[in-house]
Coordinates of N, CA and C in Angstrom, one line a residue:
M1464 N 6.8 -2.0 11.6 CA 5.5 -2.2 11.8 C 5.3 -3.8 12.7
P1465 N 4.3 -3.4 13.5 CA 4.1 -4.7 14.5 C 3.6 -6.1 13.8
G1466 N 3.1 -5.8 12.8 CA 2.2 -7.0 12.1 C 1.8 -6.5 10.5
I1467 N 1.4 -7.5 9.8 CA 0.8 -7.2 8.4 C -0.5 -7.7 8.7
R1468 N -1.4 -6.3 8.1 CA -2.5 -6.2 8.5 C -3.0 -7.1 7.3
T1469 N -4.4 -7.8 7.6 CA -5.1 -8.5 6.4 C -6.0 -7.0 6.0
A1470 N -6.9 -7.9 4.3 CA -7.8 -6.8 4.4 C -9.3 -6.4 5.1
A1471 N -9.3 -7.2 6.1 CA -10.3 -6.9 6.7 C -9.4 -6.0 7.6
Q1472 N -8.3 -6.2 8.5 CA -8.0 -5.3 9.6 C -7.8 -3.9 8.7
A1473 N -7.2 -3.9 7.2 CA -6.9 -2.6 6.9 C -8.7 -1.7 6.9
K1474 N -9.5 -2.3 6.2 CA -10.9 -2.2 6.5 C -11.0 -1.3 7.2
A1475 N -11.2 -2.0 8.7 CA -11.3 -1.9 10.2 C -10.1 -0.6 10.3
W1476 N -9.4 -0.3 9.7 CA -8.4 0.7 10.4 C -8.8 2.0 9.9
L1477 N -9.4 2.1 8.8 CA -9.8 3.2 7.4 C -11.2 3.4 8.8
E1478 N -11.7 2.5 8.8 CA -13.2 2.7 9.9 C -12.7 3.6 10.6
H1479 N -11.2 3.5 12.0 CA -11.2 3.8 13.2 C -10.7 5.3 13.0
Q1480 N -10.3 5.2 11.8 CA -9.6 7.0 11.4 C -11.0 7.1 10.8
G1481 N -12.0 6.8 10.6 CA -12.8 7.6 10.0 C -12.8 8.1 8.5
K1482 N -11.9 6.9 8.0 CA -11.4 7.7 6.4 C -12.0 6.8 5.6
S1483 N -12.7 7.0 4.6 CA -13.5 6.4 3.4 C -12.1 5.8 2.8
V1484 N -12.1 4.7 1.6 CA -11.2 4.3 0.8 C -10.5 5.9 -0.2
Q1485 N -11.8 6.2 -0.7 CA -11.8 7.3 -1.5 C -10.8 8.5 -0.6
A1486 N -10.8 9.0 0.4 CA -10.0 9.8 1.5 C -8.8 9.5 1.3
F1487 N -8.8 7.8 2.0 CA -7.2 7.3 1.6 C -7.0 7.8 0.6
A1488 N -7.3 7.3 -0.3 CA -6.7 7.0 -1.7 C -6.4 8.6 -2.6
R1489 N -7.2 9.4 -2.0 CA -6.7 10.8 -2.3 C -5.5 11.5 -1.3
E1490 N -5.5 11.2 -0.4 CA -4.6 11.8 0.7 C -3.3 11.3 0.2
H1491 N -3.0 9.6 0.0 CA -1.7 9.1 -0.7 C -1.7 9.3 -2.2
G1492 N -2.3 9.7 -2.8 CA -1.8 10.0 -4.3 C -2.2 8.9 -5.2
V1493 N -3.0 7.9 -4.9 CA -3.2 6.8 -5.2 C -4.6 6.3 -6.1
D1494 N -4.7 5.5 -7.1 CA -5.9 5.4 -7.4 C -7.0 4.4 -6.6
P1495 N -8.1 5.3 -6.4 CA -9.0 4.6 -5.6 C -9.5 3.2 -6.0
A1496 N -9.9 3.3 -7.4 CA -9.9 1.7 -7.4 C -8.7 0.6 -7.3
T1497 N -7.6 1.2 -7.6 CA -6.7 0.2 -7.3 C -7.1 -0.3 -5.9
T1498 N -6.7 0.8 -5.4 CA -7.4 0.6 -3.5 C -8.1 -0.2 -3.0
Y1499 N -9.6 -0.3 -3.8 CA -10.6 -1.1 -3.6 C -10.3 -2.6 -4.3
Q1500 N -9.6 -2.3 -5.0 CA -9.1 -3.6 -5.3 C -7.8 -4.6 -4.8
V1501 N -7.4 -3.6 -4.4 CA -6.2 -4.4 -2.9 C -7.1 -5.0 -1.6
L1502 N -7.8 -3.9 -1.6 CA -8.7 -4.5 0.1 C -9.4 -5.7 -0.5
A1503 N -10.3 -6.1 -1.7 CA -10.7 -7.0 -2.4 C -9.9 -8.3 -2.4
G1504 N -8.5 -8.3 -2.1 CA -7.8 -9.4 -3.3 C -7.8 -9.4 -4.2
R1505 N -8.2 -8.8 -5.3 CA -8.2 -8.8 -6.8 C -7.0 -8.3 -7.2
K1506 N -5.9 -7.8 -6.4 CA -4.5 -7.2 -6.6 C -3.7 -7.7 -5.5
K1507 N -3.2 -8.3 -5.6 CA -2.1 -8.7 -4.4 C -1.1 -7.9 -4.0
G1508 N -0.6 -6.4 -5.0 CA 0.3 -5.6 -4.0 C 1.9 -6.1 -4.4
R1509 N 1.8 -6.5 -6.0 CA 3.3 -7.4 -6.4 C 3.9 -6.4 -6.9
R1510 N 3.3 -5.3 -7.5 CA 4.1 -4.4 -7.9 C 3.4 -3.0 -8.6
G1511 N 4.2 -1.9 -8.7 CA 3.4 -0.6 -9.3 C 2.5 -0.1 -8.3
E1512 N 1.4 0.6 -8.8 CA 0.4 1.1 -7.8 C 0.3 0.1 -6.5
A1513 N 0.0 -0.7 -7.3 CA -0.8 -1.8 -6.1 C 0.0 -2.0 -5.0
H1514 N 1.4 -2.3 -5.2 CA 2.2 -2.3 -4.3 C 2.6 -1.3 -3.2
K1515 N 2.1 -0.3 -4.2 CA 2.3 1.3 -3.1 C 0.9 1.4 -2.1
V1516 N -0.4 1.3 -2.4 CA -1.5 0.6 -1.6 C -1.2 -0.1 -0.4
A1517 N -1.0 -1.4 -1.1 CA -0.8 -2.4 -0.1 C 0.6 -1.9 1.1
V1518 N 1.5 -1.4 0.9 CA 2.1 -1.0 1.7 C 2.0 0.2 2.7
L1519 N 1.2 1.0 1.9 CA 0.4 2.3 2.6 C -0.8 1.6 3.9
L1520 N -1.1 0.6 3.2 CA -2.6 -0.3 4.1 C -1.6 -1.1 5.4
G1521 N -0.4 -1.1 5.2 CA 0.2 -1.8 6.1 C -0.2 -3.4 5.9
M1522 N -0.6 -3.5 4.4 CA -1.0 -5.3 4.2 C 0.2 -6.3 3.5
K1523 N 1.6 -5.4 3.6 CA 2.8 -5.8 2.8 C 3.8 -5.0 3.6
E1524 N 4.9 -5.7 3.8 CA 6.4 -4.7 4.1 C 6.8 -4.4 2.7
G1525 N 7.6 -3.4 2.7 CA 8.1 -2.9 1.7 C 8.2 -1.7 0.9
I1526 N 9.4 -1.1 0.4 CA 9.7 -0.1 0.2 C 8.6 0.9 -1.1
I1527 N 8.6 2.1 -1.0 CA 7.9 2.9 -2.3 C 8.9 4.5 -2.4
L1528 N 9.2 3.6 -3.2 CA 9.9 4.8 -4.4 C 9.8 5.6 -5.0
A1529 N 10.3 7.0 -4.8 CA 9.6 7.9 -6.4 C 9.7 7.5 -7.0
E1530 N 8.6 8.4 -8.3 CA 8.7 8.0 -10.1 C 9.9 7.6 -10.3
N1531 N 11.0 8.8 -10.0 CA 12.3 8.8 -10.9 C 13.8 8.5 -9.8
E1532 N 13.5 7.4 -8.1 CA 13.9 7.6 -7.6 C 14.9 6.2 -8.1
P1533 N 16.2 6.2 -8.2 CA 17.0 4.6 -8.4 C 16.9 3.6 -7.4
L1534 N 16.8 2.5 -7.4 CA 17.1 1.3 -6.2 C 18.5 1.7 -6.1
R1535 N 18.6 1.9 -4.4 CA 20.0 1.8 -4.0 C 20.3 0.8 -4.0
Q1536 N 21.9 0.1 -3.3 CA 22.2 -0.8 -3.0 C 21.8 -1.5 -1.8
E1537 N 21.3 -0.2 -0.7 CA 20.9 -0.3 0.1 C 19.4 -1.2 0.6
Q1538 N 19.1 -0.8 -0.1 CA 17.5 -1.1 -0.2 C 17.0 -2.4 -1.2
E1539 N 18.1 -3.1 -1.6 CA 17.7 -4.6 -2.5 C 17.6 -5.4 -1.1
I1540 N 16.6 -6.3 -1.7 CA 16.2 -7.2 -0.9 C 16.7 -8.3 -1.0
L1541 N 18.1 -9.0 -0.5 CA 18.4 -10.0 -0.9 C 18.0 -11.7 -0.2
P1542 N 17.7 -12.4 -0.6 CA 17.1 -14.1 -0.6 C 18.0 -14.3 0.6

């Protein structure tokens, strides 16, 4: 990814694609309310669904694991 998007850039990116937040959430199978909260900065995207939303919006680097997929050693991030 060339860079991390700010919330304003993520909103502009959605608008550029002609997608609403609702459509983005449906397309990616995430909760629309969580998506709005991440875009508003009320959720930072540190874990769970908010993490997934932030990564999908390009607001954060990270990986998205399937619900029951274990973390493999090569996926771990070491300090």
